[in-house]
C-alpha cells in the first residue's frame, strides 16, 4: 500500500501539537485574516512556530489562504506569500485564481493545494489546476466513490488527491455559501461564517383556501434546523478509500476543542493503521463506538456511497453525547501526582477516561483523591472558574504532557 497522510485541523499551535501527538501526519492552519476561519487562534508568530515544530518532528503543515479576496486584500496576501516562501510550509491551500497567481509569483518553491472551495468534481478540473501549477487537489465533498475512483485511475501519477473523511458539511457547495453574509453581514468566503445554516428556523405554509393565512410547520418548540447538515463520517469506508490510493484523508474542525481533535484523530489513526496491518479483519464498529462519544451532530456518509442519499439533514440541531465531557489536559507532574488543566467540573468519585495516543480503547478510572494545585490541600471538587485552572490527582498509568482525559457520566 502507498503512503497515506492523515491530515488534521489546527486552529492554534497548541491544537497542532495535540493533533501530532494523537497521530496526525500533517495539519492545516492559517492566519485569521486570510483563511476561512477568522476566529481561529493562529497569528503569524504561531504559524511560524507551528511550521518549525512540525518539521522538527518530521511532520507537515499546510497553510490556508483560501479566502475569495477583494482587491484591497492583495497587499496583505503578497506579504504573506513572501513570508511563506521563507517559512517553507509543505503546501499552501488556495481557491481564488488571483491568489494562486500571487503564490506562483511570490512563493514559487511552496506547492499549491487547490482548496475544496474550488469545487473540484472532475478529472478535467483536476487537470486544469495541475497544468496551472497545482500539486494537490482537495476534492469537493459532493463526489461519490465511483467518481473519485475514476479520477484516481486516470490522473497524472504525480498529482495528489485529498478528500474529507470526517467533520462538518456545509449547506452550500463545498463551503461556497452566501447565506451568512446575506443574513448577518459575515462572509463565509472571507472566513467569518456565522453558521446561519445551523440556526433554528420556523417555517410557515400559506393556507390554500385562505390567502394571507399562514400555518406554522414545526418539529418542536424551537422550530427546526432545516438547513443544518449532519457531520460527515467515512470510518466504515476507510478500506475502500485506502485501496483507491488516495493521498490524504482530511478531518474538518479548526474551531473544535483539543478534546474533540485528540479523540477523532486518534480514532482515524488507529483505523488506518489497523487496516494496513490486517485488512481482512477490519471492523468499523469499534471505531464508530469511540466517535459516538464525541460527536456533535448525527453522522452521515453524505454522497460518498450514494448520490441519492437523503440521510443528510440534522433537523433537531446539535446532538452532543452528554455522557462524555472534556475533563482536562495533562500539563505536568509533581512527584507521583499528575497536574491537569481542567475543562469541566470534577469531583472525587467521578468516572474518567484517559485517551491514550495510538490506542483505541481509553483507560478508565475513578477519581479517588484530588489536591489543590496551589496549596496542595486535598479537595473534594473543583470548578473551572478561571482559565488554566489546575488540579492534581493520581492516575492509573503514566501519562505524558498534553494527553487528554474526559469525564464519563453514566
PDB file of C-alpha atoms in Angstrom, residues 38-228:
ATOM      1  CA  UNK A  38     -11.249  34.203  11.221  1.00  0.00           C
ATOM      2  CA  UNK A  39     -11.957  33.059  14.779  1.00  0.00           C
ATOM      3  CA  UNK A  40      -9.099  30.548  14.813  1.00  0.00           C
ATOM      4  CA  UNK A  41      -6.387  31.481  17.304  1.00  0.00           C
ATOM      5  CA  UNK A  42      -3.460  31.398  14.876  1.00  0.00           C
ATOM      6  CA  UNK A  43      -1.402  34.514  14.208  1.00  0.00           C
ATOM      7  CA  UNK A  44       1.795  34.911  12.171  1.00  0.00           C
ATOM      8  CA  UNK A  45       4.104  34.009  15.086  1.00  0.00           C
ATOM      9  CA  UNK A  46       2.013  30.920  15.907  1.00  0.00           C
ATOM     10  CA  UNK A  47       2.125  29.887  12.269  1.00  0.00           C
ATOM     11  CA  UNK A  48       5.891  30.174  12.188  1.00  0.00           C
ATOM     12  CA  UNK A  49       6.194  28.231  15.440  1.00  0.00           C
ATOM     13  CA  UNK A  50       3.886  25.510  14.128  1.00  0.00           C
ATOM     14  CA  UNK A  51       5.904  25.042  10.934  1.00  0.00           C
ATOM     15  CA  UNK A  52       9.233  24.908  12.789  1.00  0.00           C
ATOM     16  CA  UNK A  53       7.873  22.459  15.364  1.00  0.00           C
ATOM     17  CA  UNK A  54       6.288  20.216  12.737  1.00  0.00           C
ATOM     18  CA  UNK A  55       9.445  19.955  10.683  1.00  0.00           C
ATOM     19  CA  UNK A  56      11.495  19.211  13.806  1.00  0.00           C
ATOM     20  CA  UNK A  57       9.406  16.051  14.349  1.00  0.00           C
ATOM     21  CA  UNK A  58       9.148  15.154  10.636  1.00  0.00           C
ATOM     22  CA  UNK A  59       5.527  16.220  10.311  1.00  0.00           C
ATOM     23  CA  UNK A  60       3.894  18.503   7.736  1.00  0.00           C
ATOM     24  CA  UNK A  61       1.981  21.797   7.717  1.00  0.00           C
ATOM     25  CA  UNK A  62      -0.324  23.146   5.028  1.00  0.00           C
ATOM     26  CA  UNK A  63      -1.218  26.828   5.234  1.00  0.00           C
ATOM     27  CA  UNK A  64      -4.654  28.046   4.182  1.00  0.00           C
ATOM     28  CA  UNK A  65      -5.002  31.176   2.044  1.00  0.00           C
ATOM     29  CA  UNK A  66      -8.382  30.097   0.786  1.00  0.00           C
ATOM     30  CA  UNK A  67     -10.484  33.246   1.036  1.00  0.00           C
ATOM     31  CA  UNK A  68     -12.098  34.736  -2.057  1.00  0.00           C
ATOM     32  CA  UNK A  69     -10.216  38.014  -1.860  1.00  0.00           C
ATOM     33  CA  UNK A  70     -11.281  41.550  -2.682  1.00  0.00           C
ATOM     34  CA  UNK A  71      -8.627  43.694  -4.369  1.00  0.00           C
ATOM     35  CA  UNK A  72      -7.857  45.500  -1.124  1.00  0.00           C
ATOM     36  CA  UNK A  73      -6.685  42.194   0.402  1.00  0.00           C
ATOM     37  CA  UNK A  74      -3.928  41.589  -2.140  1.00  0.00           C
ATOM     38  CA  UNK A  75      -1.255  43.696  -0.489  1.00  0.00           C
ATOM     39  CA  UNK A  76      -1.575  41.535   2.619  1.00  0.00           C
ATOM     40  CA  UNK A  77      -1.702  38.362   0.518  1.00  0.00           C
ATOM     41  CA  UNK A  78       1.520  39.282  -1.289  1.00  0.00           C
ATOM     42  CA  UNK A  79       3.284  39.893   2.027  1.00  0.00           C
ATOM     43  CA  UNK A  80       2.042  36.563   3.367  1.00  0.00           C
ATOM     44  CA  UNK A  81       3.196  34.778   0.204  1.00  0.00           C
ATOM     45  CA  UNK A  82       6.685  36.252   0.651  1.00  0.00           C
ATOM     46  CA  UNK A  83       6.703  35.146   4.293  1.00  0.00           C
ATOM     47  CA  UNK A  84       5.640  31.621   3.379  1.00  0.00           C
ATOM     48  CA  UNK A  85       8.390  31.427   0.789  1.00  0.00           C
ATOM     49  CA  UNK A  86      10.781  31.918   3.716  1.00  0.00           C
ATOM     50  CA  UNK A  87       8.991  29.621   6.176  1.00  0.00           C
ATOM     51  CA  UNK A  88       8.637  26.773   3.652  1.00  0.00           C
ATOM     52  CA  UNK A  89       5.398  25.054   4.711  1.00  0.00           C
ATOM     53  CA  UNK A  90       4.626  21.816   2.882  1.00  0.00           C
ATOM     54  CA  UNK A  91       1.877  23.417   0.834  1.00  0.00           C
ATOM     55  CA  UNK A  92      -0.465  26.388   0.538  1.00  0.00           C
ATOM     56  CA  UNK A  93      -4.214  25.807   0.222  1.00  0.00           C
ATOM     57  CA  UNK A  94      -5.978  28.277  -2.078  1.00  0.00           C
ATOM     58  CA  UNK A  95      -9.057  28.503  -4.306  1.00  0.00           C
ATOM     59  CA  UNK A  96      -9.093  32.024  -5.764  1.00  0.00           C
ATOM     60  CA  UNK A  97      -7.353  32.229  -9.151  1.00  0.00           C
ATOM     61  CA  UNK A  98      -5.924  35.640  -8.297  1.00  0.00           C
ATOM     62  CA  UNK A  99      -4.460  34.366  -5.037  1.00  0.00           C
ATOM     63  CA  UNK A 100      -2.951  31.385  -6.845  1.00  0.00           C
ATOM     64  CA  UNK A 101      -1.234  33.669  -9.354  1.00  0.00           C
ATOM     65  CA  UNK A 102       0.246  35.641  -6.450  1.00  0.00           C
ATOM     66  CA  UNK A 103       1.503  32.422  -4.844  1.00  0.00           C
ATOM     67  CA  UNK A 104       3.147  31.276  -8.055  1.00  0.00           C
ATOM     68  CA  UNK A 105       4.997  34.594  -8.280  1.00  0.00           C
ATOM     69  CA  UNK A 106       5.928  35.269  -4.641  1.00  0.00           C
ATOM     70  CA  UNK A 107       6.113  31.751  -3.143  1.00  0.00           C
ATOM     71  CA  UNK A 108       7.333  29.708  -6.125  1.00  0.00           C
ATOM     72  CA  UNK A 109       9.023  26.978  -4.070  1.00  0.00           C
ATOM     73  CA  UNK A 110       5.919  26.093  -1.999  1.00  0.00           C
ATOM     74  CA  UNK A 111       3.495  23.546  -3.524  1.00  0.00           C
ATOM     75  CA  UNK A 112      -0.060  24.725  -4.199  1.00  0.00           C
ATOM     76  CA  UNK A 113      -3.030  22.676  -2.982  1.00  0.00           C
ATOM     77  CA  UNK A 114      -6.371  23.565  -4.543  1.00  0.00           C
ATOM     78  CA  UNK A 115      -8.978  24.093  -1.830  1.00  0.00           C
ATOM     79  CA  UNK A 116     -12.257  22.218  -1.687  1.00  0.00           C
ATOM     80  CA  UNK A 117     -13.813  25.643  -2.256  1.00  0.00           C
ATOM     81  CA  UNK A 118     -12.730  25.393  -5.875  1.00  0.00           C
ATOM     82  CA  UNK A 119     -15.398  22.668  -6.137  1.00  0.00           C
ATOM     83  CA  UNK A 120     -13.278  20.122  -7.997  1.00  0.00           C
ATOM     84  CA  UNK A 121     -15.533  17.265  -9.087  1.00  0.00           C
ATOM     85  CA  UNK A 122     -13.938  16.013 -12.310  1.00  0.00           C
ATOM     86  CA  UNK A 123     -10.715  14.793 -13.865  1.00  0.00           C
ATOM     87  CA  UNK A 124     -10.923  17.703 -16.293  1.00  0.00           C
ATOM     88  CA  UNK A 125     -10.910  20.190 -13.438  1.00  0.00           C
ATOM     89  CA  UNK A 126      -8.049  18.338 -11.749  1.00  0.00           C
ATOM     90  CA  UNK A 127      -6.013  18.510 -14.940  1.00  0.00           C
ATOM     91  CA  UNK A 128      -6.756  22.213 -15.377  1.00  0.00           C
ATOM     92  CA  UNK A 129      -5.315  23.073 -11.980  1.00  0.00           C
ATOM     93  CA  UNK A 130      -2.448  20.611 -12.370  1.00  0.00           C
ATOM     94  CA  UNK A 131      -1.473  22.179 -15.692  1.00  0.00           C
ATOM     95  CA  UNK A 132      -1.572  25.576 -13.990  1.00  0.00           C
ATOM     96  CA  UNK A 133       0.948  24.671 -11.331  1.00  0.00           C
ATOM     97  CA  UNK A 134      -1.020  22.953  -8.553  1.00  0.00           C
ATOM     98  CA  UNK A 135       0.275  19.765  -6.947  1.00  0.00           C
ATOM     99  CA  UNK A 136      -2.677  18.550  -4.853  1.00  0.00           C
ATOM    100  CA  UNK A 137      -6.435  18.602  -5.423  1.00  0.00           C
ATOM    101  CA  UNK A 138      -8.745  18.746  -2.401  1.00  0.00           C
ATOM    102  CA  UNK A 139     -11.877  17.204  -3.812  1.00  0.00           C
ATOM    103  CA  UNK A 140     -15.398  18.510  -3.262  1.00  0.00           C
ATOM    104  CA  UNK A 141     -17.308  16.628  -0.586  1.00  0.00           C
ATOM    105  CA  UNK A 142     -20.194  16.155  -3.029  1.00  0.00           C
ATOM    106  CA  UNK A 143     -18.400  13.466  -5.056  1.00  0.00           C
ATOM    107  CA  UNK A 144     -19.246   9.788  -4.787  1.00  0.00           C
ATOM    108  CA  UNK A 145     -16.752   6.946  -4.713  1.00  0.00           C
ATOM    109  CA  UNK A 146     -17.215   5.927  -8.351  1.00  0.00           C
ATOM    110  CA  UNK A 147     -16.323   9.443  -9.478  1.00  0.00           C
ATOM    111  CA  UNK A 148     -13.351   9.501  -7.129  1.00  0.00           C
ATOM    112  CA  UNK A 149     -12.136   6.093  -8.284  1.00  0.00           C
ATOM    113  CA  UNK A 150     -12.276   7.217 -11.927  1.00  0.00           C
ATOM    114  CA  UNK A 151     -10.058  10.188 -11.127  1.00  0.00           C
ATOM    115  CA  UNK A 152      -7.605   8.047  -9.167  1.00  0.00           C
ATOM    116  CA  UNK A 153      -7.291   5.626 -12.083  1.00  0.00           C
ATOM    117  CA  UNK A 154      -6.775   8.299 -14.753  1.00  0.00           C
ATOM    118  CA  UNK A 155      -4.949  11.226 -13.157  1.00  0.00           C
ATOM    119  CA  UNK A 156      -1.247  12.006 -13.693  1.00  0.00           C
ATOM    120  CA  UNK A 157       0.890   9.927 -11.344  1.00  0.00           C
ATOM    121  CA  UNK A 158       2.418  12.959  -9.611  1.00  0.00           C
ATOM    122  CA  UNK A 159      -0.944  14.610  -8.909  1.00  0.00           C
ATOM    123  CA  UNK A 160      -2.029  14.210  -5.269  1.00  0.00           C
ATOM    124  CA  UNK A 161      -5.650  13.742  -4.182  1.00  0.00           C
ATOM    125  CA  UNK A 162      -7.027  14.766  -0.788  1.00  0.00           C
ATOM    126  CA  UNK A 163     -10.549  14.059   0.470  1.00  0.00           C
ATOM    127  CA  UNK A 164     -12.547  14.877   3.578  1.00  0.00           C
ATOM    128  CA  UNK A 165     -13.414  11.855   5.711  1.00  0.00           C
ATOM    129  CA  UNK A 166     -14.845  13.482   8.825  1.00  0.00           C
ATOM    130  CA  UNK A 167     -16.444  16.707  10.026  1.00  0.00           C
ATOM    131  CA  UNK A 168     -18.996  19.365   9.244  1.00  0.00           C
ATOM    132  CA  UNK A 169     -20.755  19.556   5.897  1.00  0.00           C
ATOM    133  CA  UNK A 170     -21.881  22.947   4.615  1.00  0.00           C
ATOM    134  CA  UNK A 171     -25.406  23.602   3.391  1.00  0.00           C
ATOM    135  CA  UNK A 172     -23.640  25.129   0.394  1.00  0.00           C
ATOM    136  CA  UNK A 173     -21.498  23.529  -2.307  1.00  0.00           C
ATOM    137  CA  UNK A 174     -18.230  22.548  -0.575  1.00  0.00           C
ATOM    138  CA  UNK A 175     -18.387  25.643   1.580  1.00  0.00           C
ATOM    139  CA  UNK A 176     -19.157  28.290  -1.037  1.00  0.00           C
ATOM    140  CA  UNK A 177     -22.070  29.880   0.766  1.00  0.00           C
ATOM    141  CA  UNK A 178     -23.534  33.391   0.873  1.00  0.00           C
ATOM    142  CA  UNK A 179     -26.260  32.720   3.448  1.00  0.00           C
ATOM    143  CA  UNK A 180     -24.225  34.065   6.371  1.00  0.00           C
ATOM    144  CA  UNK A 181     -23.324  37.253   4.517  1.00  0.00           C
ATOM    145  CA  UNK A 182     -26.929  37.752   3.461  1.00  0.00           C
ATOM    146  CA  UNK A 183     -28.383  37.270   6.962  1.00  0.00           C
ATOM    147  CA  UNK A 184     -25.672  38.665   9.234  1.00  0.00           C
ATOM    148  CA  UNK A 185     -23.146  40.539   7.040  1.00  0.00           C
ATOM    149  CA  UNK A 186     -20.485  37.948   7.901  1.00  0.00           C
ATOM    150  CA  UNK A 187     -18.985  36.423   4.779  1.00  0.00           C
ATOM    151  CA  UNK A 188     -18.166  32.716   4.819  1.00  0.00           C
ATOM    152  CA  UNK A 189     -15.956  33.274   1.796  1.00  0.00           C
ATOM    153  CA  UNK A 190     -13.821  35.681   3.807  1.00  0.00           C
ATOM    154  CA  UNK A 191     -13.603  33.354   6.805  1.00  0.00           C
ATOM    155  CA  UNK A 192     -16.283  34.868   9.040  1.00  0.00           C
ATOM    156  CA  UNK A 193     -19.202  32.445   8.710  1.00  0.00           C
ATOM    157  CA  UNK A 194     -21.928  32.901  11.319  1.00  0.00           C
ATOM    158  CA  UNK A 195     -23.088  29.318  10.644  1.00  0.00           C
ATOM    159  CA  UNK A 196     -26.548  30.530   9.682  1.00  0.00           C
ATOM    160  CA  UNK A 197     -27.345  27.046   8.372  1.00  0.00           C
ATOM    161  CA  UNK A 198     -27.099  25.756  11.961  1.00  0.00           C
ATOM    162  CA  UNK A 199     -29.717  28.174  13.302  1.00  0.00           C
ATOM    163  CA  UNK A 200     -33.239  27.046  14.126  1.00  0.00           C
ATOM    164  CA  UNK A 201     -35.887  28.354  11.765  1.00  0.00           C
ATOM    165  CA  UNK A 202     -39.666  28.472  11.768  1.00  0.00           C
ATOM    166  CA  UNK A 203     -41.345  27.505   8.514  1.00  0.00           C
ATOM    167  CA  UNK A 204     -44.839  28.685   7.559  1.00  0.00           C
ATOM    168  CA  UNK A 205     -47.139  27.469   4.788  1.00  0.00           C
ATOM    169  CA  UNK A 206     -49.858  29.702   3.344  1.00  0.00           C
ATOM    170  CA  UNK A 207     -53.254  28.086   3.510  1.00  0.00           C
ATOM    171  CA  UNK A 208     -54.534  27.313   0.014  1.00  0.00           C
ATOM    172  CA  UNK A 209     -58.131  28.434   0.652  1.00  0.00           C
ATOM    173  CA  UNK A 210     -57.226  31.384   2.899  1.00  0.00           C
ATOM    174  CA  UNK A 211     -54.658  33.692   1.232  1.00  0.00           C
ATOM    175  CA  UNK A 212     -52.713  35.628   3.829  1.00  0.00           C
ATOM    176  CA  UNK A 213     -53.251  32.979   6.496  1.00  0.00           C
ATOM    177  CA  UNK A 214     -50.073  31.092   7.459  1.00  0.00           C
ATOM    178  CA  UNK A 215     -49.784  27.803   9.292  1.00  0.00           C
ATOM    179  CA  UNK A 216     -46.528  27.059  11.184  1.00  0.00           C
ATOM    180  CA  UNK A 217     -44.649  23.878  10.327  1.00  0.00           C
ATOM    181  CA  UNK A 218     -42.538  22.903  13.321  1.00  0.00           C
ATOM    182  CA  UNK A 219     -40.763  19.812  14.608  1.00  0.00           C
ATOM    183  CA  UNK A 220     -40.566  21.058  18.216  1.00  0.00           C
ATOM    184  CA  UNK A 221     -40.979  24.196  20.288  1.00  0.00           C
ATOM    185  CA  UNK A 222     -37.696  25.582  18.937  1.00  0.00           C
ATOM    186  CA  UNK A 223     -38.583  25.194  15.280  1.00  0.00           C
ATOM    187  CA  UNK A 224     -36.382  23.086  13.020  1.00  0.00           C
ATOM    188  CA  UNK A 225     -32.794  23.175  11.754  1.00  0.00           C
ATOM    189  CA  UNK A 226     -33.937  22.770   8.158  1.00  0.00           C
ATOM    190  CA  UNK A 227     -30.609  23.873   6.624  1.00  0.00           C
ATOM    191  CA  UNK A 228     -28.248  22.127   9.035  1.00  0.00           C
TER     192      UNK A 228
END
